[in-house]
């Protein structure tokens, strides 16, 4: 159990009322780390693995095996991680034995925030001085724009984590404004490294999706595969080039597999959208789900397969048309006290 | 000798003489899909995929009861009857033209998936035969005789058989209207007793038997049996040629949904009509041909994916019909699809703007899978 441990010196804490979150001493943390490593080795022994090369993933798997839990919330399940991840990082005591604080801005209350602002402003002045120098020497100013599209500033929460103290909304916005002002100056490249600390890469949506190139089978015909899911039905589609528009599902023609017009229209949609109705042949396999779900799954699979045949712009059009999005709708759970997911029991007055 | 080339009606006579087998190149694109050749005898591969016109009076005479329901609606809407010339029909016609009438009658079984045009092929052949002057025995749907029968009478002729007066009288009426002149010329060869008082003497025209059947509904099924027997016996003499056209022949050997009064199921042999029809379909007579269609739509107790002769006829039926010439009927070929689409466009049946474009055509082809029935149903709401 954790006990509130006061410091070894005889200094009283300033605010006795709100003691804040429990403070862990360094010795305590060290002891936890030792225990963790020992436990790791014991666990490796138990599982029959090599204690030296027992990684965190192996630990997670072993714990999941030894303590199976049916809880839905992943964070509520038993976990064994390094103490630095479990115990939140905390500020150590900021003043020395004589009561004198270490930092010169301690008495502002938000010392790390103000020190950060101070540093940033110092960099700003630096850049302006450099700029003046260049102007005095009549040298051209460098104008290399940073790529702002792919990056974003730190969020307030991330800033709080970095500074280990609370940051209010106002303070956060002032900090961001200062950073933007710094970046706007033409010679900001000097302080690039400092600014990098406060940027994060945002991967653009499309860049994470890789479009596979076309494959060629024995006859020399180009083909590509795609997979799709919809509400328990999963389908794989192979789309061949130079075709007549024939489609085979699980070995049978679509007229026989989907007697309903609506399902066939769903299959038709990707080809019609790209205007390639009679140009491709398709062979697909589908399982699970019902009639409509299978049709939706094949539609998604064929759209994904068609991406390889088509220009990037058309891929973007398809994405905006919703042909490439997985339909997240699934059957909603029935709740107790109700007849269905939404329907309540018949209300009787008496 | 009966006058063979003699057409049934005056309108048809004009049609025979004046037509040329080549299409007149018209300014409108209409000619691409249509052929002015309305005699099936002159249809060749050139005409494949094209639609030919049957004058409405002929339709009423030749097909009092043969055409599919949707096609009849289409005739009424468009005010003309256009039938597409397709390869299976051409094959059949070639076989018929080359068949030797001294040999026993050859049996042809038209089979195919649902909605591919088997009944229409049969009607095409029936039209050809009636133009040529054959006696056409056309049973529109044998399934009607094995299900949904309201009245079942015990036969007076044989004790264990059951009669169906309603169906028999309906069929006799239609038969009479389509084959008037034959009924006057064919004479009975035996004396038949209807009940206690009425009888038909030897040598009377068959028309009288038919009248008897229509007048006395109780004995209609027996009248049908008599007609069939007479025709069969006299066909090999050569005075006329006989075509037996049965649609849904798999009904003759399947099960029925009918029950006797003691709730025991009726098997097809116990029905007089079915029994006589089976005798007709057996190839122990000569001087004509037997053309039949398999149909899954009306069939009882058969899965909907069955369409081959083996599955639909069952072992009994297959043995009874063996040997036969199978004629498969596929979905529309691209050319046939184009001509059907062009016909709908030209008659302004497709009203949707997109239907006139190339994309619309590709869409229709995809969605219907080139199946004639699907295309017809799709084009309806458009």
PDB file of C-alpha atoms in Angstrom, chain A residues 245 247 254-256 261 264-265 267-268 272 277, chain B residues 113 331 359 362-363 366-369 371 374 378:
ATOM      1  CA  UNK A 245     -18.925  -7.804 -67.550  1.00  0.00           C
ATOM      2  CA  UNK A 247     -19.657 -11.760 -62.570  1.00  0.00           C
ATOM      3  CA  UNK A 254     -25.120 -13.282 -60.090  1.00  0.00           C
ATOM      4  CA  UNK A 255     -28.547 -13.765 -61.625  1.00  0.00           C
ATOM      5  CA  UNK A 256     -28.887 -16.977 -59.658  1.00  0.00           C
ATOM      6  CA  UNK A 261     -32.704  -6.520 -58.176  1.00  0.00           C
ATOM      7  CA  UNK A 264     -27.505  -6.579 -58.212  1.00  0.00           C
ATOM      8  CA  UNK A 265     -27.748  -2.814 -58.238  1.00  0.00           C
ATOM      9  CA  UNK A 267     -22.875  -4.785 -57.249  1.00  0.00           C
ATOM     10  CA  UNK A 268     -23.307  -2.580 -60.272  1.00  0.00           C
ATOM     11  CA  UNK A 272     -21.190   2.272 -63.070  1.00  0.00           C
ATOM     12  CA  UNK A 277     -19.610  -1.697 -66.755  1.00  0.00           C
TER      13      UNK A 277
ATOM     14  CA  UNK B 113     -33.191 -21.605 -67.297  1.00  0.00           C
ATOM     15  CA  UNK B 331     -30.044 -16.042 -72.441  1.00  0.00           C
ATOM     16  CA  UNK B 359     -24.473   3.670 -70.100  1.00  0.00           C
ATOM     17  CA  UNK B 362     -24.900  -1.342 -70.291  1.00  0.00           C
ATOM     18  CA  UNK B 363     -26.656  -0.995 -66.966  1.00  0.00           C
ATOM     19  CA  UNK B 366     -25.733  -5.960 -66.380  1.00  0.00           C
ATOM     20  CA  UNK B 367     -28.764  -5.890 -64.150  1.00  0.00           C
ATOM     21  CA  UNK B 368     -30.846  -8.245 -66.229  1.00  0.00           C
ATOM     22  CA  UNK B 369     -27.955 -10.572 -66.973  1.00  0.00           C
ATOM     23  CA  UNK B 371     -32.191 -12.748 -69.312  1.00  0.00           C
ATOM     24  CA  UNK B 374     -35.564  -9.960 -66.256  1.00  0.00           C
ATOM     25  CA  UNK B 378     -36.797  -4.161 -65.609  1.00  0.00           C
TER      26      UNK B 378
END
